[in-house]
Coordinates of C-alpha atoms in Angstrom, one line a residue:
Chain A
M1 CA -4.0 -1.0 -22.3
N2 CA -2.8 -3.9 -20.3
D3 CA 0.1 -3.8 -17.8
V4 CA 2.7 -4.8 -20.4
E5 CA 1.6 -2.1 -22.9
I6 CA 1.7 0.4 -20.1
A7 CA 5.2 -0.6 -19.2
L8 CA 6.3 -0.1 -22.9
H9 CA 4.5 3.2 -22.9
Q10 CA 6.6 4.1 -19.8
V11 CA 9.8 3.0 -21.5
R12 CA 9.3 5.7 -24.1
Y13 CA 9.1 8.5 -21.6
E14 CA 11.8 7.0 -19.4
Q15 CA 14.1 7.1 -22.4
K16 CA 13.2 10.8 -23.1
T17 CA 13.8 11.8 -19.5
Y18 CA 17.1 9.9 -19.5
W19 CA 18.6 11.4 -22.5
R20 CA 17.6 14.9 -21.6
N21 CA 19.3 14.7 -18.2
P22 CA 23.1 14.8 -19.0
M23 CA 24.4 13.8 -15.6
A24 CA 23.2 10.2 -15.9
A25 CA 24.5 9.7 -19.4
V26 CA 27.9 11.1 -18.5
F27 CA 28.7 8.4 -16.0
T28 CA 27.2 5.6 -18.1
F29 CA 28.5 6.4 -21.5
M30 CA 31.1 9.2 -21.4
F31 CA 33.2 7.9 -18.5
P32 CA 33.9 4.5 -20.0
V33 CA 34.6 5.9 -23.4
V34 CA 36.9 8.6 -22.2
F35 CA 38.7 6.3 -19.8
L36 CA 39.3 3.8 -22.7
L37 CA 40.6 6.5 -25.0
V38 CA 42.9 8.1 -22.4
V39 CA 44.0 5.2 -20.2
G40 CA 43.5 2.4 -22.6
T41 CA 46.0 3.7 -25.1
S42 CA 48.7 3.9 -22.5
A43 CA 47.8 0.7 -20.8
G44 CA 50.2 -1.4 -22.9
S45 CA 49.4 -4.6 -24.8
S46 CA 51.1 -7.1 -22.6
T47 CA 49.0 -10.1 -21.7
I48 CA 47.8 -10.4 -18.1
S49 CA 49.1 -13.4 -16.3
G50 CA 46.6 -16.2 -16.1
S51 CA 44.5 -14.7 -19.0
T52 CA 44.3 -14.7 -22.7
L53 CA 43.4 -11.0 -22.7
R54 CA 45.8 -8.2 -23.0
Y55 CA 45.9 -5.4 -20.4
D56 CA 44.1 -2.9 -22.7
Q57 CA 41.5 -5.5 -23.7
Y58 CA 40.9 -6.3 -20.1
L59 CA 40.2 -2.6 -19.5
V60 CA 37.6 -2.6 -22.3
V61 CA 35.7 -5.4 -20.6
A62 CA 36.1 -3.8 -17.2
M63 CA 34.8 -0.5 -18.5
L64 CA 31.7 -2.2 -19.8
V65 CA 31.1 -3.5 -16.2
F66 CA 31.7 0.1 -14.9
G67 CA 29.1 1.5 -17.4
L68 CA 26.6 -1.2 -16.7
I69 CA 26.8 -0.6 -13.0
A70 CA 26.4 3.2 -13.6
A71 CA 23.4 2.5 -15.9
C72 CA 21.7 0.2 -13.4
Y73 CA 22.7 0.7 -9.7
T74 CA 23.6 4.4 -9.8
N75 CA 21.0 5.6 -12.3
L76 CA 18.1 3.7 -10.7
G77 CA 19.1 4.5 -7.2
V78 CA 19.6 8.3 -7.8
T79 CA 16.5 8.6 -10.1
L80 CA 14.2 6.9 -7.5
C81 CA 15.6 8.9 -4.6
I82 CA 15.1 12.2 -6.4
R83 CA 11.6 11.3 -7.6
R84 CA 10.6 10.1 -4.2
D85 CA 11.9 13.4 -2.7
Q86 CA 10.0 15.4 -5.2
G87 CA 6.8 13.5 -4.6
V88 CA 6.7 12.1 -8.1
L89 CA 6.6 8.5 -6.8
K90 CA 3.8 9.4 -4.5
R91 CA 1.8 10.9 -7.4
M92 CA 2.5 7.8 -9.5
R93 CA 1.1 5.7 -6.6
G94 CA -2.2 7.6 -6.9
T95 CA -2.6 6.6 -10.6
P96 CA -3.9 3.3 -11.8
I97 CA -0.4 2.1 -13.0
A98 CA 0.6 -1.3 -11.6
T99 CA 3.8 -1.3 -9.6
A100 CA 5.2 -3.9 -12.0
S101 CA 4.5 -1.6 -15.0
Y102 CA 6.2 1.4 -13.4
F103 CA 9.4 -0.6 -12.6
G104 CA 9.1 -2.5 -15.8
G105 CA 9.3 0.9 -17.6
L106 CA 12.3 2.0 -15.7
I107 CA 14.2 -1.3 -16.1
G108 CA 13.2 -1.6 -19.8
S109 CA 14.7 1.8 -20.4
I110 CA 17.9 0.7 -18.5
L111 CA 18.0 -2.4 -20.7
I112 CA 18.1 -0.3 -23.8
N113 CA 20.9 1.8 -22.3
V114 CA 22.9 -1.3 -21.5
V115 CA 22.5 -2.7 -25.0
L116 CA 23.7 0.6 -26.5
L117 CA 26.6 0.8 -24.0
T118 CA 27.6 -2.8 -24.8
A119 CA 27.6 -2.1 -28.5
L120 CA 29.6 1.1 -28.1
V121 CA 32.3 -0.3 -25.7
V122 CA 32.7 -3.6 -27.5
A123 CA 33.0 -1.7 -30.8
I124 CA 35.7 0.6 -29.4
G125 CA 37.5 -2.6 -28.1
M126 CA 37.3 -4.4 -31.4
V127 CA 38.4 -1.4 -33.5
G128 CA 40.9 0.1 -31.1
Y129 CA 42.3 -2.8 -29.1
H130 CA 41.9 -5.9 -31.3
L131 CA 39.4 -7.3 -28.8
H132 CA 37.9 -10.4 -30.2
F133 CA 34.1 -10.5 -30.4
P134 CA 33.2 -12.6 -27.3
Y135 CA 34.3 -16.2 -27.9
H136 CA 31.3 -17.2 -25.8
P137 CA 28.5 -14.8 -26.9
L138 CA 25.8 -16.6 -25.0
A139 CA 27.8 -16.5 -21.8
A140 CA 28.4 -12.8 -22.4
A141 CA 24.7 -12.2 -22.9
V142 CA 23.7 -14.2 -19.8
T143 CA 26.4 -12.5 -17.7
L144 CA 25.2 -9.0 -18.8
L145 CA 21.6 -10.0 -18.0
V146 CA 22.5 -11.3 -14.6
G147 CA 24.4 -8.1 -14.1
V148 CA 21.4 -5.9 -15.0
V149 CA 19.2 -7.8 -12.7
T150 CA 21.7 -7.7 -9.8
F151 CA 22.7 -4.1 -10.1
C152 CA 19.1 -2.9 -10.6
A153 CA 18.1 -4.9 -7.5
L154 CA 20.9 -3.2 -5.5
G155 CA 19.9 0.2 -7.0
L156 CA 16.4 -0.4 -5.6
A157 CA 17.8 -1.6 -2.3
V158 CA 20.1 1.4 -1.8
T159 CA 17.1 3.8 -1.9
V160 CA 16.0 2.3 1.4
L161 CA 19.2 3.6 3.0
I162 CA 18.8 7.2 1.8
S163 CA 16.3 9.6 3.3
N164 CA 17.2 12.7 1.3
G165 CA 17.3 13.0 -2.5
E166 CA 20.1 15.6 -2.5
A167 CA 22.4 13.2 -0.6
A168 CA 21.6 10.3 -3.0
P169 CA 24.5 10.7 -5.5
A170 CA 27.0 11.0 -2.7
V171 CA 25.8 8.0 -0.7
I172 CA 25.3 5.9 -3.8
N173 CA 28.7 6.6 -5.3
G174 CA 30.3 6.5 -1.8
I175 CA 29.3 2.9 -1.6
Y176 CA 30.1 2.1 -5.2
F177 CA 33.5 3.6 -5.8
P178 CA 35.5 1.8 -3.0
V179 CA 34.0 -1.6 -4.2
V180 CA 34.8 -0.8 -7.8
F181 CA 38.5 0.1 -6.9
I182 CA 39.1 -3.2 -5.1
S183 CA 37.3 -5.2 -7.7
G184 CA 39.8 -4.6 -10.5
V185 CA 37.7 -2.4 -12.7
F186 CA 40.5 0.2 -13.3
Y187 CA 43.4 -2.3 -13.3
P188 CA 43.7 -6.1 -13.1
I189 CA 44.0 -7.5 -9.6
S190 CA 45.5 -10.9 -9.0
N191 CA 43.1 -13.5 -7.6
S192 CA 45.5 -14.3 -4.7
S193 CA 45.8 -10.7 -3.5
V194 CA 44.1 -9.5 -0.2
L195 CA 42.1 -6.9 -2.1
S196 CA 40.7 -9.7 -4.3
K197 CA 39.7 -11.7 -1.2
I198 CA 37.8 -8.8 0.2
A199 CA 36.3 -7.9 -3.2
D200 CA 35.1 -11.5 -3.6
Y201 CA 32.4 -10.7 -1.0
F202 CA 30.9 -8.1 -3.2
P203 CA 29.2 -8.6 -6.6
V204 CA 31.4 -6.3 -8.8
R205 CA 34.4 -8.5 -8.9
H206 CA 32.3 -11.4 -9.9
M207 CA 30.7 -9.4 -12.7
V208 CA 34.2 -8.6 -14.0
K209 CA 35.3 -12.2 -13.8
G210 CA 32.1 -13.4 -15.4
L211 CA 32.4 -11.0 -18.3
V212 CA 36.2 -11.6 -18.8
G213 CA 35.4 -15.3 -18.9
A214 CA 33.1 -14.7 -21.8
F215 CA 35.7 -12.7 -23.8
E216 CA 38.6 -15.2 -23.2
N217 CA 39.2 -18.4 -25.0
G218 CA 41.0 -21.5 -23.8
P219 CA 40.7 -23.5 -20.6
G220 CA 38.5 -22.0 -17.9
S221 CA 36.8 -19.6 -20.2
G222 CA 33.0 -19.5 -20.9
L223 CA 30.1 -19.2 -18.5
Q224 CA 31.4 -18.5 -15.0
V225 CA 28.7 -20.2 -13.1
R226 CA 30.1 -19.7 -9.6
D227 CA 30.5 -15.9 -10.1
L228 CA 27.0 -15.7 -11.5
L229 CA 25.5 -17.6 -8.6
I230 CA 27.2 -15.2 -6.1
M231 CA 25.7 -12.3 -8.1
A232 CA 22.3 -13.9 -8.0
L233 CA 22.6 -14.1 -4.2
W234 CA 23.2 -10.4 -4.1
A235 CA 20.3 -9.9 -6.5
I236 CA 17.9 -11.9 -4.3
G237 CA 19.1 -10.2 -1.1
G238 CA 18.7 -6.8 -2.6
L239 CA 15.3 -7.5 -4.0
V240 CA 14.0 -8.9 -0.7
F241 CA 15.3 -5.9 1.2
A242 CA 13.8 -3.5 -1.4
V243 CA 10.4 -5.2 -1.5
R244 CA 10.1 -5.1 2.2
R245 CA 11.4 -1.6 2.9
F246 CA 10.8 0.4 -0.3
R247 CA 9.2 3.8 0.4
W248 CA 7.1 5.7 -2.1
E249 CA 6.8 8.9 -0.1
P250 CA 9.3 11.4 1.1
R251 CA 10.3 11.4 4.7
H252 CA 9.3 14.1 7.2
R253 CA 6.2 15.3 5.4
Chain B
M1 CA -27.2 5.8 -2.1
D2 CA -25.7 6.4 -5.5
D3 CA -25.1 10.1 -5.1
I4 CA -23.1 9.8 -2.0
V5 CA -19.6 9.8 -3.4
I6 CA -17.7 9.8 -0.1
S7 CA -18.9 8.5 3.2
V8 CA -16.8 8.6 6.3
K9 CA -18.0 7.3 9.7
G10 CA -16.1 7.2 12.9
L11 CA -12.7 7.4 11.2
T12 CA -9.7 7.1 13.5
K13 CA -6.0 7.0 12.9
S14 CA -3.0 7.2 15.3
Y15 CA 0.7 7.6 14.7
G16 CA 2.6 6.0 17.5
G17 CA 0.7 7.3 20.6
F18 CA -0.6 10.4 18.8
E19 CA -4.3 10.3 17.8
A20 CA -4.3 12.3 14.5
V21 CA -7.9 11.6 13.6
R22 CA -10.4 10.9 16.4
G23 CA -13.7 9.9 15.0
V24 CA -14.4 12.0 11.9
D25 CA -17.7 11.7 10.0
F26 CA -18.9 13.4 6.8
E27 CA -20.5 12.7 3.5
V28 CA -20.0 14.3 0.1
R29 CA -22.6 14.2 -2.7
R30 CA -21.9 13.8 -6.4
G31 CA -21.2 17.1 -8.1
H32 CA -20.5 18.9 -4.8
V33 CA -17.3 20.6 -3.6
L34 CA -16.4 19.8 0.0
A35 CA -13.9 22.2 1.5
L36 CA -12.0 20.7 4.4
L37 CA -10.7 23.5 6.6
G38 CA -8.5 23.3 9.7
P39 CA -5.2 24.3 11.2
N40 CA -2.0 22.6 10.2
G41 CA -1.7 19.3 12.1
A42 CA -5.5 19.1 12.7
G43 CA -5.8 15.8 10.9
K44 CA -7.0 17.1 7.5
T45 CA -4.2 15.7 5.5
T46 CA -4.4 12.4 7.3
T47 CA -8.1 12.2 6.6
V48 CA -7.6 13.0 2.9
E49 CA -4.7 10.6 2.5
I50 CA -6.9 7.8 3.9
L51 CA -9.5 8.6 1.3
E52 CA -6.9 8.7 -1.4
G53 CA -5.6 5.3 -0.4
Y54 CA -2.2 6.4 0.8
R55 CA -2.8 5.6 4.5
Q56 CA -4.5 2.7 6.2
R57 CA -7.1 3.7 8.8
D58 CA -7.2 2.3 12.3
G59 CA -11.0 2.4 12.7
G60 CA -14.3 3.5 11.3
E61 CA -15.9 3.1 7.9
V62 CA -14.8 4.7 4.7
S63 CA -16.4 4.4 1.3
V64 CA -15.1 6.3 -1.8
L65 CA -17.2 5.8 -5.0
G66 CA -18.7 2.8 -3.3
R67 CA -15.3 1.2 -2.5
D68 CA -12.9 0.8 0.3
P69 CA -9.8 3.0 -0.6
S70 CA -7.5 0.9 1.6
H71 CA -7.6 -1.9 -0.9
R72 CA -6.0 0.4 -3.4
D73 CA -7.7 -1.3 -6.4
K74 CA -6.8 -0.2 -9.8
E75 CA -10.4 0.6 -10.8
L76 CA -10.9 3.1 -8.0
R77 CA -7.6 4.8 -8.7
S78 CA -8.6 5.2 -12.4
R79 CA -11.7 7.1 -11.3
V80 CA -10.0 9.4 -8.9
G81 CA -7.6 12.4 -9.6
I82 CA -5.2 13.6 -7.0
V83 CA -3.3 16.9 -6.7
L84 CA -0.9 16.8 -3.7
Q85 CA 0.4 19.8 -1.8
E86 CA 3.9 19.5 -3.3
C87 CA 4.1 20.0 -7.0
A88 CA 5.3 16.7 -8.3
V89 CA 6.2 16.6 -12.0
D90 CA 9.2 15.3 -13.9
Q91 CA 11.4 18.2 -15.0
Y92 CA 12.7 16.9 -18.3
L93 CA 9.5 16.3 -20.2
T94 CA 7.5 19.0 -22.0
V95 CA 4.0 19.9 -20.9
T96 CA 2.3 17.9 -23.7
E97 CA 4.6 14.9 -23.1
A98 CA 3.9 14.8 -19.4
I99 CA 0.2 14.9 -20.0
T100 CA 0.4 12.3 -22.8
Q101 CA 2.4 10.0 -20.6
R102 CA -0.2 10.3 -17.8
A103 CA -3.1 9.9 -20.2
G104 CA -1.6 6.5 -21.2
L105 CA -2.2 5.1 -17.7
Y106 CA -6.0 5.6 -17.8
P107 CA -8.7 3.6 -19.5
D108 CA -10.7 6.6 -20.7
P109 CA -8.5 9.8 -20.8
R110 CA -9.5 13.3 -21.9
P111 CA -7.9 14.5 -25.1
V112 CA -4.4 15.9 -24.2
D113 CA -4.9 19.2 -26.1
E114 CA -8.1 19.8 -24.3
V115 CA -6.4 19.3 -20.9
V116 CA -3.5 21.6 -21.8
S117 CA -5.8 24.4 -22.7
M118 CA -8.2 23.7 -19.7
V119 CA -5.4 24.5 -17.3
G120 CA -4.3 27.5 -19.4
L121 CA -1.0 26.1 -20.6
G122 CA -1.9 26.2 -24.3
A123 CA 1.0 28.5 -25.2
K124 CA 3.4 26.3 -23.2
G125 CA 2.7 22.9 -24.6
R126 CA 6.1 22.4 -26.1
C127 CA 8.1 23.9 -23.2
R128 CA 10.2 21.8 -20.9
I129 CA 8.6 21.6 -17.5
K130 CA 11.7 23.0 -15.7
T131 CA 11.3 26.2 -17.6
L132 CA 7.8 26.8 -16.2
S133 CA 7.1 29.2 -13.3
G134 CA 5.9 27.7 -10.0
G135 CA 2.3 28.6 -10.7
Q136 CA 2.5 27.1 -14.2
Q137 CA 3.9 23.9 -12.8
R138 CA 1.1 23.8 -10.3
R139 CA -1.5 24.2 -13.1
L140 CA 0.3 21.3 -15.0
D141 CA 0.0 19.3 -11.8
L142 CA -3.8 19.9 -11.9
G143 CA -3.9 18.9 -15.6
L144 CA -2.1 15.7 -14.8
A145 CA -4.9 14.9 -12.2
L146 CA -7.6 15.7 -14.7
V147 CA -6.4 13.9 -17.8
G148 CA -7.7 10.5 -16.5
N149 CA -11.3 11.9 -16.6
P150 CA -11.8 11.4 -12.8
E151 CA -15.2 11.4 -11.2
L152 CA -13.7 12.5 -7.9
I153 CA -10.8 15.0 -7.6
F154 CA -8.8 15.7 -4.5
L155 CA -7.1 19.1 -4.5
D156 CA -4.7 19.8 -1.6
E157 CA -4.2 23.6 -1.4
P158 CA -4.4 23.9 -5.2
T159 CA -4.0 27.7 -5.6
T160 CA -1.2 28.4 -3.0
G161 CA 1.2 30.8 -4.7
F162 CA -1.1 31.8 -7.5
D163 CA -1.6 35.4 -8.5
P164 CA -5.2 36.6 -8.1
S165 CA -6.2 36.1 -11.8
A166 CA -4.7 32.6 -11.9
R167 CA -6.8 31.8 -8.8
R168 CA -10.0 33.1 -10.4
E169 CA -9.3 30.9 -13.4
S170 CA -8.7 27.9 -11.3
W171 CA -12.0 28.5 -9.5
E172 CA -13.7 28.7 -12.8
L173 CA -12.1 25.4 -13.8
V174 CA -13.3 23.7 -10.5
R175 CA -16.9 25.1 -11.1
G176 CA -16.7 23.6 -14.6
L177 CA -15.7 20.2 -13.3
C178 CA -18.7 20.2 -10.9
A179 CA -21.0 21.3 -13.7
E180 CA -19.9 18.1 -15.4
G181 CA -21.0 16.1 -12.4
R182 CA -17.6 15.6 -10.9
T183 CA -17.0 15.8 -7.2
V184 CA -14.2 17.8 -5.6
V185 CA -12.6 17.5 -2.2
L186 CA -10.6 20.7 -1.5
T187 CA -8.3 21.4 1.4
T188 CA -7.4 25.1 1.6
H189 CA -6.3 27.8 4.0
Y190 CA -8.0 30.5 1.9
M191 CA -11.4 31.3 3.3
D192 CA -12.4 33.2 0.2
E193 CA -11.7 30.1 -1.8
A194 CA -13.9 27.9 0.4
Q195 CA -16.6 30.7 0.2
A196 CA -16.4 30.9 -3.6
L197 CA -16.3 27.2 -4.3
A198 CA -17.7 25.0 -1.6
D199 CA -21.2 23.5 -1.3
Q200 CA -20.2 22.2 2.0
V201 CA -17.5 23.2 4.5
T202 CA -16.2 20.8 7.2
V203 CA -13.9 22.2 9.8
I204 CA -11.5 19.7 11.5
A205 CA -9.6 20.7 14.6
A206 CA -7.6 18.4 16.9
G207 CA -8.7 15.3 14.9
K208 CA -12.4 16.0 15.1
V209 CA -15.1 17.7 13.0
V210 CA -15.9 20.9 14.9
A211 CA -18.4 22.3 12.4
S212 CA -20.0 21.3 9.1
G213 CA -22.4 23.2 6.9
T214 CA -22.7 25.4 3.8
P215 CA -20.3 28.3 3.7
D216 CA -23.1 30.7 4.5
T217 CA -24.5 28.9 7.5
L218 CA -21.3 27.4 9.0
G219 CA -21.1 27.7 12.8
G220 CA -24.4 29.7 12.9
R221 CA -22.9 32.4 10.7
D222 CA -26.2 33.3 9.3
Q223 CA -27.6 33.9 12.8
G224 CA -24.5 35.6 14.0
E225 CA -24.5 39.2 15.2
T226 CA -24.0 42.1 12.8
T227 CA -21.3 44.6 13.7
V228 CA -21.9 48.3 13.0
R229 CA -18.9 50.6 13.1
F230 CA -18.3 54.3 12.4
V231 CA -16.1 57.1 13.4
L232 CA -17.5 59.2 16.3
P233 CA -18.2 62.6 14.8
A234 CA -16.0 65.4 16.2
G235 CA -17.6 67.2 19.1
V236 CA -20.2 64.6 19.7
E237 CA -20.5 62.6 22.9
L238 CA -21.4 58.9 22.8
C239 CA -24.5 59.6 24.9
E240 CA -25.8 62.0 22.3
L241 CA -26.1 59.3 19.6
P242 CA -29.5 57.5 19.1
L243 CA -28.1 54.2 20.4
P244 CA -30.2 52.1 22.8
P245 CA -28.0 51.8 25.9
D246 CA -28.7 48.0 26.3
L247 CA -26.5 47.4 23.2
R248 CA -23.5 48.6 25.2
P249 CA -21.7 50.5 22.4
E250 CA -18.0 50.6 22.7
V251 CA -15.6 53.3 21.6
R252 CA -12.1 52.3 20.6
C253 CA -9.6 54.8 19.1
G254 CA -12.6 57.1 18.2
V255 CA -14.5 54.3 16.4
V256 CA -17.9 53.3 17.7
E257 CA -18.7 49.6 17.6
V258 CA -22.1 48.1 18.2
R259 CA -23.1 44.4 17.9
L260 CA -26.7 43.4 17.5
P261 CA -28.7 40.6 15.8
D262 CA -30.4 42.9 13.2
A263 CA -29.1 46.3 12.3
T264 CA -31.9 47.6 10.1
A265 CA -33.7 49.8 12.7
L266 CA -30.4 51.0 14.2
L267 CA -29.1 52.1 10.8
H268 CA -32.4 54.0 10.2
D269 CA -32.1 55.8 13.5
L270 CA -28.4 56.6 13.0
T271 CA -28.5 57.9 9.5
G272 CA -31.7 59.9 10.3
W273 CA -29.9 61.5 13.2
A274 CA -26.9 62.3 11.1
L275 CA -28.9 63.8 8.3
A276 CA -30.9 65.9 10.7
R277 CA -27.8 67.3 12.2
G278 CA -25.8 67.6 9.0
Q279 CA -23.2 65.2 10.3
V280 CA -21.2 62.7 8.3
L281 CA -20.8 59.2 9.6
D282 CA -17.2 58.6 8.5
G283 CA -16.2 55.0 7.9
L284 CA -19.6 53.5 8.4
K285 CA -19.4 49.8 8.0
V286 CA -22.0 47.0 8.5
R287 CA -20.5 43.6 8.7
R288 CA -21.7 40.1 9.1
P289 CA -19.2 37.6 10.5
S290 CA -17.1 36.3 7.6
L291 CA -16.2 32.6 7.1
E292 CA -12.8 33.5 8.5
D293 CA -14.3 34.9 11.7
V294 CA -16.4 31.8 12.2
Y295 CA -13.4 29.6 11.4
L296 CA -11.1 31.4 13.8
D297 CA -13.8 31.2 16.5
L298 CA -14.2 27.4 15.9
T299 CA -10.5 26.6 15.8
G300 CA -9.1 29.2 18.2
D301 CA -9.3 27.2 21.4
D302 CA -7.8 24.0 20.0
G303 CA -4.9 25.6 18.1

């Protein structure tokens, strides 16, 4: 088998492992769905100022961002830290698998999850909240793809900061949640607010803006190039950091 | 030479200022089992991890299957199987799935069912790994290392925590691997394991090889002194026994102990004396130094 076939072989087993471990799927799939069903129905249908989306429709898009980040950054970061701690990564390093095939398998499996998540959340939005199918489907696809790359890169990078697998979920979510709060994932934030100015330094807000742009119509909608470029900077920074400092072996052994 | 599978010459490795390995040499022949013995922190694991390609050496020459393991090339990794000290298996797959997954990474794997039954997990094939006992997970770990059909297998303390019968089965498995012409490097703390399996024992202490040989000759074991012990019969003085005084027999807690190169004549004299007097020599033992005695002797000062 060549490296690509081996990556596809890995995808199968990564998928099995993923769906048998309920914790990961809860954050990625359950949380956005439950949030939409509980909060979305009481969110009201007034239009947000400066947008063609209603409040509840905005939340659908924002929850897709939330789930995507859980599927990429949180899942990859926690999975790798735990496997590193258990010595699974070290063992893998002793087999002939190419590094690219191993990560290809992990990220391929994440891509499947993101496609399923997108279909699920958009379907709930369209059925429950009259969300229009993205007016700019290509922009939506590009934004989602840039999101997967960025948040997978950051998931790889965060493993460098963690020395103990048991602490991984706490550290990873401890970084993620404050940023998600100020980035307008749970409620819309005005672009002129202080929170928004702070959040603009981080990639989450740009992911929200990028995806909202793909679901809106009218002036200013479509591909949000500036937001995607800022995300790409985070992706490159995360990747460079991860490639330089990634550890395959547990510490203190 | 083609049947030298591993060759190590003048290997050195330091961490910071600490010299973990200070000039280690050894060779392993095809189909042999090398047991690496030594106290914790003696440089054993560092040496093995250099051979496995996990660590870069500082100096010396290392050849594994004719290649330099520091290059970490794919072909070498596909010919080597590794069992690490920590059991490292994904919890959510079944036994068969885990082995099938691993098999897919190798160019010429063994049939999965064969591996499952080789490591004695035939009845557990469809069980999730997290439901297995520690010993069963360890055997799965071994199966994962064998599925790629390796020519050379590294086993780091492979039977720690096994019950006696599981250990015997693992030993049989290792003997079978050698009979197939595979080479095994074994690190262990169990002297009986080294005695049972090894063709060659190398003892490392404080970063150096302090002894190397077959289990039966290590450290001059075959020429070592024999110890004869028995309980001093009641009412008998030491001087009444037919013991040559130049052997300087000792009595400790009523047990007589004599050390000498060859006990044949002494035993004849002793048992003859006892029979003639109608005495019983309680607790009579004749003992050659065990591998453990030699090992403790060799590593004692450096500990």
